[in-house]
């Protein structure tokens, strides 16, 4: 009887955590999308002309481009596109799931979140049609319109999924790993500014877009896929609870 009561209590706790997670994700997501909307209006208004901060950062990068720094920036920026982000998402899925079913579910969730986010970002870019910085200032190849930055969006989404996975597996540790993941996501975006192919507001737009879309995905998962994140991660029953079951 006591064991059954403890199991019901744990299920109720999971339900409360699921509802709280969905509410938190929804609230934060609304704020992020509002900020993205304001930034988009500022960046795209006036024919997409750069802000003073955009021009200042580009001017700084043009005056600080030694060969070693350029090579490092190109290497960093290359990690924000192609197959690597998808590989990292699959690694995040392996970290998150404790069972084969959970790992498969987490992998599908991560891949859908990343792929759909990239597709939506492309649609927003085509609507915004903001010009990039002058071609003569580029230090690497780029294509398409500027806002929001594709590399920045992809890296930030990938970093966010990795951070979710690490937080679920090690909720009270792995601070250094979290810091490294966050720094990588930011570095990819900043490398686009340094290489002259994006204005800073393009990169900031990519970060906000990624945060908003990740929030939407997490909100949906917390509401409709709770087992993906919560089952298997709740505390194990205590020895006292385990020993309170019916005895023969």
mmCIF file of C-alpha atoms in Angstrom:
data_model
loop_
_atom_site.group_PDB
_atom_site.id
_atom_site.type_symbol
_atom_site.label_atom_id
_atom_site.label_comp_id
_atom_site.label_asym_id
_atom_site.label_seq_id
_atom_site.Cartn_x
_atom_site.Cartn_y
_atom_site.Cartn_z
ATOM 1 C CA UNK A 1 0.000 0.000 0.000
ATOM 2 C CA UNK A 2 2.754 2.448 0.966
ATOM 3 C CA UNK A 3 4.706 1.631 -2.203
ATOM 4 C CA UNK A 4 1.610 2.274 -4.320
ATOM 5 C CA UNK A 5 1.012 5.590 -2.594
ATOM 6 C CA UNK A 6 4.637 6.617 -3.184
ATOM 7 C CA UNK A 7 4.335 5.720 -6.876
ATOM 8 C CA UNK A 8 1.176 7.821 -7.206
ATOM 9 C CA UNK A 9 2.933 10.693 -5.470
ATOM 10 C CA UNK A 10 5.865 10.490 -7.870
ATOM 11 C CA UNK A 11 3.499 10.480 -10.866
ATOM 12 C CA UNK A 12 1.726 13.528 -9.468
ATOM 13 C CA UNK A 13 5.084 15.262 -8.972
ATOM 14 C CA UNK A 14 6.011 14.519 -12.584
ATOM 15 C CA UNK A 15 2.695 15.996 -13.744
ATOM 16 C CA UNK A 16 3.346 19.166 -11.749
ATOM 17 C CA UNK A 17 6.892 19.457 -13.109
ATOM 18 C CA UNK A 18 5.616 18.923 -16.649
ATOM 19 C CA UNK A 19 3.020 21.683 -16.245
ATOM 20 C CA UNK A 20 5.538 24.049 -14.655
ATOM 21 C CA UNK A 21 8.081 23.356 -17.417
ATOM 22 C CA UNK A 22 5.487 24.055 -20.113
ATOM 23 C CA UNK A 23 4.405 27.301 -18.452
ATOM 24 C CA UNK A 24 7.985 28.490 -18.008
ATOM 25 C CA UNK A 25 8.936 27.644 -21.592
ATOM 26 C CA UNK A 26 5.829 29.395 -22.882
ATOM 27 C CA UNK A 27 6.412 32.569 -20.888
ATOM 28 C CA UNK A 28 10.076 32.861 -21.812
ATOM 29 C CA UNK A 29 9.320 32.095 -25.454
ATOM 30 C CA UNK A 30 6.765 34.888 -25.723
ATOM 31 C CA UNK A 31 9.311 37.369 -24.388
ATOM 32 C CA UNK A 32 11.995 36.170 -26.776
ATOM 33 C CA UNK A 33 9.710 36.405 -29.809
ATOM 34 C CA UNK A 34 8.698 39.912 -28.791
ATOM 35 C CA UNK A 35 12.367 40.915 -28.634
ATOM 36 C CA UNK A 36 12.983 39.285 -32.023
ATOM 37 C CA UNK A 37 10.083 41.199 -33.534
ATOM 38 C CA UNK A 38 11.460 44.517 -32.278
ATOM 39 C CA UNK A 39 14.956 43.724 -33.553
ATOM 40 C CA UNK A 40 13.606 42.599 -36.923
ATOM 41 C CA UNK A 41 11.666 45.839 -37.311
ATOM 42 C CA UNK A 42 14.785 47.865 -36.509
ATOM 43 C CA UNK A 43 17.149 45.809 -38.684
ATOM 44 C CA UNK A 44 14.906 45.506 -41.712
ATOM 45 C CA UNK A 45 13.390 48.991 -41.546
ATOM 46 C CA UNK A 46 14.954 51.652 -43.725
ATOM 47 C CA UNK A 47 15.912 49.191 -46.423
ATOM 48 C CA UNK A 48 18.026 47.111 -44.040
ATOM 49 C CA UNK A 49 20.596 49.850 -43.475
ATOM 50 C CA UNK A 50 23.118 48.905 -40.760
ATOM 51 C CA UNK A 51 22.952 50.461 -37.320
ATOM 52 C CA UNK A 52 25.856 52.431 -35.925
ATOM 53 C CA UNK A 53 26.881 49.425 -33.820
ATOM 54 C CA UNK A 54 26.902 47.281 -36.971
ATOM 55 C CA UNK A 55 29.185 49.680 -38.789
ATOM 56 C CA UNK A 56 31.510 50.096 -35.797
ATOM 57 C CA UNK A 57 31.998 46.356 -35.330
ATOM 58 C CA UNK A 58 32.644 45.806 -39.028
ATOM 59 C CA UNK A 59 35.174 48.628 -39.030
ATOM 60 C CA UNK A 60 36.912 47.103 -36.007
ATOM 61 C CA UNK A 61 37.102 43.683 -37.667
ATOM 62 C CA UNK A 62 38.596 45.157 -40.833
ATOM 63 C CA UNK A 63 41.412 46.636 -38.781
ATOM 64 C CA UNK A 64 42.123 43.449 -36.799
ATOM 65 C CA UNK A 65 42.512 40.567 -39.223
ATOM 66 C CA UNK A 66 45.881 38.844 -38.825
ATOM 67 C CA UNK A 67 46.198 35.593 -40.770
ATOM 68 C CA UNK A 68 46.037 33.370 -37.681
ATOM 69 C CA UNK A 69 42.861 35.007 -36.411
ATOM 70 C CA UNK A 70 41.231 34.720 -39.828
ATOM 71 C CA UNK A 71 42.080 31.032 -40.056
ATOM 72 C CA UNK A 72 40.646 30.429 -36.570
ATOM 73 C CA UNK A 73 37.485 32.384 -37.377
ATOM 74 C CA UNK A 74 36.957 30.414 -40.589
ATOM 75 C CA UNK A 75 37.400 27.152 -38.688
ATOM 76 C CA UNK A 76 34.897 28.210 -36.026
ATOM 77 C CA UNK A 77 32.347 29.478 -38.538
ATOM 78 C CA UNK A 78 32.527 26.171 -40.452
ATOM 79 C CA UNK A 79 31.195 24.309 -37.393
ATOM 80 C CA UNK A 80 27.921 26.244 -37.572
ATOM 81 C CA UNK A 81 26.668 24.621 -40.761
ATOM 82 C CA UNK A 82 26.606 21.313 -42.603
ATOM 83 C CA UNK A 83 26.430 17.917 -40.923
ATOM 84 C CA UNK A 84 28.235 18.713 -37.654
ATOM 85 C CA UNK A 85 25.245 20.369 -35.889
ATOM 86 C CA UNK A 86 23.135 17.296 -36.659
ATOM 87 C CA UNK A 87 25.827 14.999 -35.287
ATOM 88 C CA UNK A 88 25.946 17.067 -32.109
ATOM 89 C CA UNK A 89 22.152 16.845 -31.780
ATOM 90 C CA UNK A 90 22.378 13.063 -32.001
ATOM 91 C CA UNK A 91 25.053 13.132 -29.282
ATOM 92 C CA UNK A 92 22.663 15.220 -27.183
ATOM 93 C CA UNK A 93 19.979 12.568 -27.691
ATOM 94 C CA UNK A 94 22.308 9.834 -26.464
ATOM 95 C CA UNK A 95 23.045 11.924 -23.387
ATOM 96 C CA UNK A 96 19.386 12.655 -22.671
ATOM 97 C CA UNK A 97 17.842 9.218 -23.001
ATOM 98 C CA UNK A 98 18.288 6.497 -20.417
ATOM 99 C CA UNK A 99 16.531 3.854 -22.504
ATOM 100 C CA UNK A 100 16.588 3.038 -26.220
ATOM 101 C CA UNK A 101 13.058 4.411 -26.581
ATOM 102 C CA UNK A 102 13.997 7.672 -24.907
ATOM 103 C CA UNK A 103 17.135 8.038 -27.020
ATOM 104 C CA UNK A 104 15.166 7.490 -30.225
ATOM 105 C CA UNK A 105 12.514 9.962 -29.136
ATOM 106 C CA UNK A 106 15.123 12.548 -28.138
ATOM 107 C CA UNK A 107 16.938 12.094 -31.448
ATOM 108 C CA UNK A 108 13.750 12.630 -33.456
ATOM 109 C CA UNK A 109 12.830 15.637 -31.328
ATOM 110 C CA UNK A 110 16.261 17.229 -31.743
ATOM 111 C CA UNK A 111 16.492 16.619 -35.482
ATOM 112 C CA UNK A 112 12.978 17.925 -36.109
ATOM 113 C CA UNK A 113 13.607 20.972 -33.911
ATOM 114 C CA UNK A 114 16.861 21.808 -35.700
ATOM 115 C CA UNK A 115 15.673 21.046 -39.232
ATOM 116 C CA UNK A 116 12.359 22.892 -38.912
ATOM 117 C CA UNK A 117 14.118 25.815 -37.247
ATOM 118 C CA UNK A 118 16.506 26.114 -40.169
ATOM 119 C CA UNK A 119 13.624 25.967 -42.653
ATOM 120 C CA UNK A 120 11.631 28.635 -40.820
ATOM 121 C CA UNK A 121 14.713 30.826 -40.517
ATOM 122 C CA UNK A 122 15.178 30.612 -44.271
ATOM 123 C CA UNK A 123 11.600 31.739 -44.791
ATOM 124 C CA UNK A 124 12.079 34.725 -42.486
ATOM 125 C CA UNK A 125 15.304 35.602 -44.301
ATOM 126 C CA UNK A 126 13.486 35.637 -47.649
ATOM 127 C CA UNK A 127 10.815 37.897 -46.209
ATOM 128 C CA UNK A 128 13.303 40.292 -44.613
ATOM 129 C CA UNK A 129 15.655 40.439 -47.637
ATOM 130 C CA UNK A 130 18.258 42.456 -45.757
ATOM 131 C CA UNK A 131 21.497 43.086 -47.703
ATOM 132 C CA UNK A 132 24.790 41.814 -46.332
ATOM 133 C CA UNK A 133 27.807 44.030 -45.651
ATOM 134 C CA UNK A 134 29.782 45.159 -48.722
ATOM 135 C CA UNK A 135 31.277 42.246 -50.639
ATOM 136 C CA UNK A 136 34.786 43.743 -50.539
ATOM 137 C CA UNK A 137 34.777 43.357 -46.731
ATOM 138 C CA UNK A 138 34.069 39.623 -46.799
ATOM 139 C CA UNK A 139 36.766 37.240 -45.600
ATOM 140 C CA UNK A 140 34.833 34.047 -46.343
ATOM 141 C CA UNK A 141 32.112 32.752 -48.648
ATOM 142 C CA UNK A 142 28.458 33.569 -47.932
ATOM 143 C CA UNK A 143 25.158 33.281 -49.754
ATOM 144 C CA UNK A 144 21.605 34.491 -49.377
ATOM 145 C CA UNK A 145 20.255 37.477 -47.498
ATOM 146 C CA UNK A 146 21.575 38.652 -44.155
ATOM 147 C CA UNK A 147 18.821 38.629 -41.498
ATOM 148 C CA UNK A 148 18.685 36.497 -39.441
ATOM 149 C CA UNK A 149 22.094 34.835 -39.693
ATOM 150 C CA UNK A 150 21.838 31.167 -40.638
ATOM 151 C CA UNK A 151 25.089 30.052 -39.006
ATOM 152 C CA UNK A 152 24.167 31.883 -35.807
ATOM 153 C CA UNK A 153 20.697 30.336 -35.733
ATOM 154 C CA UNK A 154 21.949 26.812 -36.373
ATOM 155 C CA UNK A 155 24.763 27.005 -33.807
ATOM 156 C CA UNK A 156 22.525 28.568 -31.158
ATOM 157 C CA UNK A 157 19.805 25.941 -31.682
ATOM 158 C CA UNK A 158 22.371 23.157 -31.489
ATOM 159 C CA UNK A 159 23.964 24.649 -28.374
ATOM 160 C CA UNK A 160 20.536 24.982 -26.770
ATOM 161 C CA UNK A 161 19.695 21.331 -27.403
ATOM 162 C CA UNK A 162 23.074 20.287 -26.009
ATOM 163 C CA UNK A 163 22.505 22.415 -22.904
ATOM 164 C CA UNK A 164 19.104 20.808 -22.357
ATOM 165 C CA UNK A 165 20.670 17.357 -22.631
ATOM 166 C CA UNK A 166 23.502 18.171 -20.237
ATOM 167 C CA UNK A 167 21.102 19.751 -17.741
ATOM 168 C CA UNK A 168 18.916 16.659 -17.722
ATOM 169 C CA UNK A 169 21.823 14.260 -17.263
ATOM 170 C CA UNK A 170 23.775 16.393 -14.787
ATOM 171 C CA UNK A 171 21.358 18.954 -13.249
ATOM 172 C CA UNK A 172 23.844 19.949 -10.521
ATOM 173 C CA UNK A 173 27.143 19.617 -12.335
ATOM 174 C CA UNK A 174 28.946 19.992 -15.650
ATOM 175 C CA UNK A 175 29.239 23.773 -15.290
ATOM 176 C CA UNK A 176 32.428 23.827 -17.362
ATOM 177 C CA UNK A 177 30.783 21.819 -20.142
ATOM 178 C CA UNK A 178 27.798 24.174 -20.164
ATOM 179 C CA UNK A 179 30.142 27.145 -20.431
ATOM 180 C CA UNK A 180 32.032 25.578 -23.335
ATOM 181 C CA UNK A 181 28.801 24.818 -25.197
ATOM 182 C CA UNK A 182 27.530 28.352 -24.713
ATOM 183 C CA UNK A 183 30.835 29.870 -25.794
ATOM 184 C CA UNK A 184 30.869 27.755 -28.949
ATOM 185 C CA UNK A 185 27.341 28.835 -29.905
ATOM 186 C CA UNK A 186 28.242 32.491 -29.375
ATOM 187 C CA UNK A 187 31.613 32.188 -31.135
ATOM 188 C CA UNK A 188 30.045 30.905 -34.347
ATOM 189 C CA UNK A 189 27.823 33.957 -34.518
ATOM 190 C CA UNK A 190 30.591 36.407 -33.672
ATOM 191 C CA UNK A 191 32.837 34.826 -36.305
ATOM 192 C CA UNK A 192 30.293 35.851 -38.948
ATOM 193 C CA UNK A 193 30.662 39.475 -37.901
ATOM 194 C CA UNK A 194 34.447 39.204 -37.733
ATOM 195 C CA UNK A 195 34.586 37.718 -41.230
ATOM 196 C CA UNK A 196 32.466 40.569 -42.572
ATOM 197 C CA UNK A 197 29.560 38.530 -43.963
ATOM 198 C CA UNK A 198 26.948 39.626 -41.405
ATOM 199 C CA UNK A 199 26.028 42.694 -39.440
ATOM 200 C CA UNK A 200 25.927 42.165 -35.690
ATOM 201 C CA UNK A 201 22.159 42.673 -35.661
ATOM 202 C CA UNK A 202 21.873 39.731 -38.105
ATOM 203 C CA UNK A 203 23.693 37.574 -35.579
ATOM 204 C CA UNK A 204 21.636 38.842 -32.645
ATOM 205 C CA UNK A 205 18.524 38.104 -34.688
ATOM 206 C CA UNK A 206 19.760 34.556 -35.261
ATOM 207 C CA UNK A 207 20.330 34.072 -31.531
ATOM 208 C CA UNK A 208 16.854 35.362 -30.652
ATOM 209 C CA UNK A 209 15.222 33.317 -33.412
ATOM 210 C CA UNK A 210 16.974 30.165 -32.172
ATOM 211 C CA UNK A 211 15.987 30.837 -28.552
ATOM 212 C CA UNK A 212 12.384 31.473 -29.572
ATOM 213 C CA UNK A 213 12.108 28.351 -31.702
ATOM 214 C CA UNK A 214 13.812 26.192 -29.073
ATOM 215 C CA UNK A 215 11.313 27.541 -26.557
ATOM 216 C CA UNK A 216 8.431 26.534 -28.826
ATOM 217 C CA UNK A 217 9.872 23.026 -29.200
ATOM 218 C CA UNK A 218 10.431 22.630 -25.460
ATOM 219 C CA UNK A 219 6.957 23.937 -24.687
ATOM 220 C CA UNK A 220 5.446 21.390 -27.078
ATOM 221 C CA UNK A 221 7.597 18.592 -25.658
ATOM 222 C CA UNK A 222 6.699 19.475 -22.061
ATOM 223 C CA UNK A 223 2.995 19.379 -22.921
ATOM 224 C CA UNK A 224 2.800 16.383 -25.231
ATOM 225 C CA UNK A 225 6.049 14.437 -24.851
ATOM 226 C CA UNK A 226 6.754 14.511 -21.103
ATOM 227 C CA UNK A 227 8.350 11.061 -21.041
ATOM 228 C CA UNK A 228 11.025 12.355 -23.400
ATOM 229 C CA UNK A 229 12.496 14.592 -20.705
ATOM 230 C CA UNK A 230 11.007 13.640 -17.346
ATOM 231 C CA UNK A 231 10.569 9.884 -17.235
ATOM 232 C CA UNK A 232 13.675 8.194 -16.020
ATOM 233 C CA UNK A 233 15.130 11.437 -14.630
ATOM 234 C CA UNK A 234 13.080 11.689 -11.448
ATOM 235 C CA UNK A 235 14.769 10.704 -8.188
ATOM 236 C CA UNK A 236 14.739 7.010 -7.413
ATOM 237 C CA UNK A 237 12.521 5.880 -4.549
ATOM 238 C CA UNK A 238 14.237 5.854 -1.198
ATOM 239 C CA UNK A 239 15.167 2.633 0.569
ATOM 240 C CA UNK A 240 12.337 3.252 3.017
ATOM 241 C CA UNK A 241 9.789 3.554 0.219
ATOM 242 C CA UNK A 242 11.170 0.487 -1.517
ATOM 243 C CA UNK A 243 10.905 -1.580 1.636
ATOM 244 C CA UNK A 244 7.306 -0.579 2.403
ATOM 245 C CA UNK A 245 5.695 -2.806 -0.170
ATOM 246 C CA UNK A 246 3.549 -5.809 0.761
ATOM 247 C CA UNK A 247 5.447 -8.673 2.299
ATOM 248 C CA UNK A 248 4.583 -12.326 1.975
#
